[in-house]
JSON list of C-alpha atoms in Angstrom, two decimals:
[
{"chain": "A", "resi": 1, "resn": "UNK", "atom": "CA", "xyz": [-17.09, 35.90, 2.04]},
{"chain": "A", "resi": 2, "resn": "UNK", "atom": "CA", "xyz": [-19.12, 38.45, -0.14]},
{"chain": "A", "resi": 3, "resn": "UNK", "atom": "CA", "xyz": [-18.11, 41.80, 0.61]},
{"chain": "A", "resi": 4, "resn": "UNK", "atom": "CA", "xyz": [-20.75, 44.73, 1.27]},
{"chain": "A", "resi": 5, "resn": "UNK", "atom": "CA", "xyz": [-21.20, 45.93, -2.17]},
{"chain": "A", "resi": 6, "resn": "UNK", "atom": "CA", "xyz": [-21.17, 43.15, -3.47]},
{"chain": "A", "resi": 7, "resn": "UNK", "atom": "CA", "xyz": [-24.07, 42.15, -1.02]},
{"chain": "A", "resi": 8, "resn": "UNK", "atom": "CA", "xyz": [-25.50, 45.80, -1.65]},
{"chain": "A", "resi": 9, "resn": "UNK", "atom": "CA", "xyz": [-25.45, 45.31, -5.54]},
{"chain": "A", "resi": 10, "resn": "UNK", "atom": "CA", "xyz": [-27.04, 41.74, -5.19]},
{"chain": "A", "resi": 11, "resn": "UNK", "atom": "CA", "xyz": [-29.90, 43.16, -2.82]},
{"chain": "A", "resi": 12, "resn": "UNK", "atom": "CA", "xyz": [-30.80, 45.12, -5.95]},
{"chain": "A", "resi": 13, "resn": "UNK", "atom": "CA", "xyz": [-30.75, 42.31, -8.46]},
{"chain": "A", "resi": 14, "resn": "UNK", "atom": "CA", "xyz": [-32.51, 40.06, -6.30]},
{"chain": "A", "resi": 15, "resn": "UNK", "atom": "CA", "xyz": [-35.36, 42.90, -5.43]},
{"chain": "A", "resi": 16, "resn": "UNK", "atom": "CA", "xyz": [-37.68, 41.39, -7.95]},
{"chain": "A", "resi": 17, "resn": "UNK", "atom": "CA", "xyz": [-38.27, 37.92, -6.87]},
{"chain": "A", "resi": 18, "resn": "UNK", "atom": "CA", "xyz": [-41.13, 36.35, -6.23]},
{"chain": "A", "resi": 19, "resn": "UNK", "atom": "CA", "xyz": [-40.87, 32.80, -5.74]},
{"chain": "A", "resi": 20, "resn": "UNK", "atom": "CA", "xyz": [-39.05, 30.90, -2.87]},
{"chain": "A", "resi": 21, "resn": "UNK", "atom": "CA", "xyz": [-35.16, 29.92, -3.88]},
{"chain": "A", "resi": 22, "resn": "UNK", "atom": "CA", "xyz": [-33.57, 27.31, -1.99]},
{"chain": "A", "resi": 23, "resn": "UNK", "atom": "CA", "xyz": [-29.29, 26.45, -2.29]},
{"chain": "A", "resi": 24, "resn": "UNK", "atom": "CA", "xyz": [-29.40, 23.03, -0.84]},
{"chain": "A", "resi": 25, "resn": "UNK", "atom": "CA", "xyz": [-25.79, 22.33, -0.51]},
{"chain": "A", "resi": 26, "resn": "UNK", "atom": "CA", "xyz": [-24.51, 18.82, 0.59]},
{"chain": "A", "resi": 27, "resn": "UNK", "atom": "CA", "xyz": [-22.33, 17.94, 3.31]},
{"chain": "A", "resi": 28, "resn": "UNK", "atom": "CA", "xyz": [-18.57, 17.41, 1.90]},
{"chain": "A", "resi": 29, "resn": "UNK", "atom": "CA", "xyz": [-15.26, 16.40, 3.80]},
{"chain": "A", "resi": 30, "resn": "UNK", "atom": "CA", "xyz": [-13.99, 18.76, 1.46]},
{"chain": "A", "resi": 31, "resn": "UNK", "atom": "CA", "xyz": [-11.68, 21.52, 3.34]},
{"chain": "A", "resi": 32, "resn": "UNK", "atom": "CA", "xyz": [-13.37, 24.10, 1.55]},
{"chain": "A", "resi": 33, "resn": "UNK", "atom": "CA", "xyz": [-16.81, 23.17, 2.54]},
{"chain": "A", "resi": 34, "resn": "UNK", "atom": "CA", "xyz": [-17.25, 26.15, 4.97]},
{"chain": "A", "resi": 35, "resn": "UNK", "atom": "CA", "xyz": [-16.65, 28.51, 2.35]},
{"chain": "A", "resi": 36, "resn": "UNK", "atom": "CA", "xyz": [-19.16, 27.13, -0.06]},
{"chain": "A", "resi": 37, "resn": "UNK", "atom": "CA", "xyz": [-21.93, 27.36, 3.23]},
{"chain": "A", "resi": 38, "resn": "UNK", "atom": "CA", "xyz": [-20.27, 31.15, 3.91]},
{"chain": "A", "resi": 39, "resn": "UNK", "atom": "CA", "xyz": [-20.90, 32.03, 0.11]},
{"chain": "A", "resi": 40, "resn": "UNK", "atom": "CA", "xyz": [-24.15, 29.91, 0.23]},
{"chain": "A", "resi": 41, "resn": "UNK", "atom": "CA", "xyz": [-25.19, 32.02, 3.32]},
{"chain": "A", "resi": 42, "resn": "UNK", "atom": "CA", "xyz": [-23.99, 35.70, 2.02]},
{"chain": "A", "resi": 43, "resn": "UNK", "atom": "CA", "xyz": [-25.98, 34.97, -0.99]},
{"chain": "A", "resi": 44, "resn": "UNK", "atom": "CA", "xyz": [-28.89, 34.24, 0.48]},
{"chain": "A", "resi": 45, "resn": "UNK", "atom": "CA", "xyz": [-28.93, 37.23, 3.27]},
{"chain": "A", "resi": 46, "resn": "UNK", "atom": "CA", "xyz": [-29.30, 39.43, 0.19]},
{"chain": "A", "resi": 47, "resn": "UNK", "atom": "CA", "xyz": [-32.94, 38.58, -0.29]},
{"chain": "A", "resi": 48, "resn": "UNK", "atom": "CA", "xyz": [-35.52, 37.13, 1.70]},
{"chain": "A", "resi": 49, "resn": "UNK", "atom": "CA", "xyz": [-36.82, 35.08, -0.82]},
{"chain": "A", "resi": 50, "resn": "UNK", "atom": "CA", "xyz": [-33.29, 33.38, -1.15]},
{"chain": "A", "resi": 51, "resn": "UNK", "atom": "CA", "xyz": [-32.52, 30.31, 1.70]},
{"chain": "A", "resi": 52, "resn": "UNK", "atom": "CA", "xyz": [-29.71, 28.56, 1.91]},
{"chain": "A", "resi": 53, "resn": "UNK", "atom": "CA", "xyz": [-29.68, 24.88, 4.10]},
{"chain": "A", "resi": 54, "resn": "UNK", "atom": "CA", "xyz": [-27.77, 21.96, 4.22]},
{"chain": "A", "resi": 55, "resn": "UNK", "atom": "CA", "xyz": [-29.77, 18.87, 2.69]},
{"chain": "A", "resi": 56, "resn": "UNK", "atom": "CA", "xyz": [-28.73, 15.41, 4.82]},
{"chain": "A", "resi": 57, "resn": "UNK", "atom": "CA", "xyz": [-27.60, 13.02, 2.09]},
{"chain": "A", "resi": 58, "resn": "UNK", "atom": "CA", "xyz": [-30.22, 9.60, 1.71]},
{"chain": "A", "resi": 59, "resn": "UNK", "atom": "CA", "xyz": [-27.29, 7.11, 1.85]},
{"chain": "A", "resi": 60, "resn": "UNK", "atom": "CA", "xyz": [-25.20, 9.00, 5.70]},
{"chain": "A", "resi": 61, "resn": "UNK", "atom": "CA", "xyz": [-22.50, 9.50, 2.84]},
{"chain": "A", "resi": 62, "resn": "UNK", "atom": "CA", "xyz": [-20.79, 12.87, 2.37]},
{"chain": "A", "resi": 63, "resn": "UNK", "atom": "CA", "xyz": [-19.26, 14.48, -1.11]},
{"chain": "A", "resi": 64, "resn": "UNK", "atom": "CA", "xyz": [-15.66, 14.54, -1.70]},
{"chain": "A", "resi": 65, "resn": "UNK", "atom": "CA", "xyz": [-16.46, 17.69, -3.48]},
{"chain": "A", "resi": 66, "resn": "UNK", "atom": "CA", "xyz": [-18.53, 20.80, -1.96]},
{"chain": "A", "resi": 67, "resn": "UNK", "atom": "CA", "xyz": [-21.78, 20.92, -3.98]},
{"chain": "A", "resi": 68, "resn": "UNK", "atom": "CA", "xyz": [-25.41, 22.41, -4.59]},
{"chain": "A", "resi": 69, "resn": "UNK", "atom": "CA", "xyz": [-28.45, 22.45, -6.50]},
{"chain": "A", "resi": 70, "resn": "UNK", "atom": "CA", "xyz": [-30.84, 25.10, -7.00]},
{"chain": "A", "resi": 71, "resn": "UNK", "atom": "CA", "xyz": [-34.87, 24.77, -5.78]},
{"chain": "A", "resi": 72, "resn": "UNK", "atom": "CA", "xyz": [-37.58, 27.02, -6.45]},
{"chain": "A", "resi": 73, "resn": "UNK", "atom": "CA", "xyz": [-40.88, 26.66, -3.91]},
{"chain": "A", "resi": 74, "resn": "UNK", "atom": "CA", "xyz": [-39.37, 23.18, -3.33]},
{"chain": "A", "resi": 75, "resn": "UNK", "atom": "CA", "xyz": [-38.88, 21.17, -6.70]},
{"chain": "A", "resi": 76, "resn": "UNK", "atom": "CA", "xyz": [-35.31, 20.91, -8.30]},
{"chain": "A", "resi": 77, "resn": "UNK", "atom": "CA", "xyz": [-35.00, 23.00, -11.26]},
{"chain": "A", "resi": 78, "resn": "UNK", "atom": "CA", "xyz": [-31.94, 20.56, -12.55]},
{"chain": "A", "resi": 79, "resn": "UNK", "atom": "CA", "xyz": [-29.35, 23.30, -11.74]},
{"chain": "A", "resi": 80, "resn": "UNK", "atom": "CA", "xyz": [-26.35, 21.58, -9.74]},
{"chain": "A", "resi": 81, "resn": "UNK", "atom": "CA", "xyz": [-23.12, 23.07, -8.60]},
{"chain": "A", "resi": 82, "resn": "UNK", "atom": "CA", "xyz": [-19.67, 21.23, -7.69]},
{"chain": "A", "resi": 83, "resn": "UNK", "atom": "CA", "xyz": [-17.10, 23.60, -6.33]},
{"chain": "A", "resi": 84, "resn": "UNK", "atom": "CA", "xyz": [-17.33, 27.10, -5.16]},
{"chain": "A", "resi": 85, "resn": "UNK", "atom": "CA", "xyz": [-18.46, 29.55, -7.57]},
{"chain": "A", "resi": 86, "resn": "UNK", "atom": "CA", "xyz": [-16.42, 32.12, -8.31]},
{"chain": "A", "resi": 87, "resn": "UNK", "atom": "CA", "xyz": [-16.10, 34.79, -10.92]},
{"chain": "A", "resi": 88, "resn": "UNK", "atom": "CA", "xyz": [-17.87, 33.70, -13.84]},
{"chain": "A", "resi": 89, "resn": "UNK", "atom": "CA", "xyz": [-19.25, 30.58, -12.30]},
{"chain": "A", "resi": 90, "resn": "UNK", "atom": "CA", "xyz": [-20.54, 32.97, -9.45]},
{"chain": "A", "resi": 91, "resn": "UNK", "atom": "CA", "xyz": [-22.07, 35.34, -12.33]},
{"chain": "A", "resi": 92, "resn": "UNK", "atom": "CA", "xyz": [-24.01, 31.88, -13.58]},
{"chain": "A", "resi": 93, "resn": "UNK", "atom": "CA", "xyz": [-25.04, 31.14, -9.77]},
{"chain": "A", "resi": 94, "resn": "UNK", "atom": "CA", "xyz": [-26.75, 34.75, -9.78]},
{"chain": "A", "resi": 95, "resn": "UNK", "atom": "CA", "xyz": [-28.55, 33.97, -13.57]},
{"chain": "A", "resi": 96, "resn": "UNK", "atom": "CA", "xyz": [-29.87, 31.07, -12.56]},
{"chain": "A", "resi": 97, "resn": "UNK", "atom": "CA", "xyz": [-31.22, 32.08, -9.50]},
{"chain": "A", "resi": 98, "resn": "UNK", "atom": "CA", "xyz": [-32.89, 34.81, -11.54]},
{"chain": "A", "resi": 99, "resn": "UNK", "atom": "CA", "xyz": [-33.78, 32.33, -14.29]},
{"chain": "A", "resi": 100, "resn": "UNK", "atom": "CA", "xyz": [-35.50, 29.89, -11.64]},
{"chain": "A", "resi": 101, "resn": "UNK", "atom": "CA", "xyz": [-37.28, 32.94, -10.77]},
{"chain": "A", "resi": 102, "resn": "UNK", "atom": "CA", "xyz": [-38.75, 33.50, -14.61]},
{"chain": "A", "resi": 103, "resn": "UNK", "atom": "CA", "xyz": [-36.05, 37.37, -14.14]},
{"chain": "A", "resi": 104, "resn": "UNK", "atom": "CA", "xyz": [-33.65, 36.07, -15.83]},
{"chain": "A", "resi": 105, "resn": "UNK", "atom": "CA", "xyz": [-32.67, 36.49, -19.84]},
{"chain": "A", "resi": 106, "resn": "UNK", "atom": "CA", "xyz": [-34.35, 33.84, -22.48]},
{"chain": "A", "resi": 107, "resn": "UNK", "atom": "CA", "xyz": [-32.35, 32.95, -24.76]},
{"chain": "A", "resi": 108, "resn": "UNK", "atom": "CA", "xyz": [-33.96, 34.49, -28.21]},
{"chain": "A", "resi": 109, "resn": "UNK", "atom": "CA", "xyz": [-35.70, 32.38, -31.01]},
{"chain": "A", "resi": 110, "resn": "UNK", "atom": "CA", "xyz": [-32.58, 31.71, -33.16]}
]
């Protein structure tokens, strides 16, 4: 799904990470659920500190929509996707991976 420079550009931006990042995406009936895992999977294959798995829901029940959240060295960090991110939605996906990571831009004191 991510094309080579885009997957070149993001080994660069990822370089600097430290902690372990998880995208725990759910299963979905959705018919676009293999592209989230694809995008999920590209992602992560940038970066060895970046894993992407599917997370077995607690109740056997699947999501009508394909979704994610974001984990850093295995707590939630309260970041949650529904869809696939794409164009500026993708650009958030790569701040807060960054931002779960302490890389990412603070917003300043005002």
């Amino acid at each position: 799904m991510l094309d080579t420079e885009i997957k070149e550009q993001l080994k660069t931006v990822f370089a600097p990470l430290d902690k372990k990042i998880e995208l725990i995406y759910a299963p979905s009936v959705n018919e676009n659920q293999q592209e989230l895992v694809e995008l999920l999977e590209g992602v992560a294959s940038t970066s060895d500190k970046i894993q992407a798995r599917l997370s077995p829901p607690a109740d056997g029940k699947q999501s009508l929509n394909p979704q994610f959240y974001i984990a850093v060295d295995g707590q939630r960090t309260g970041v949650t996707f529904t869809g696939i991110p794409g164009g500026h939605a993708f650009s958030s996906l790569i701040l807060a991976i960054l931002n779960a990571d302490g890389k990412g831009k603070m917003p300043d004191a005002s």
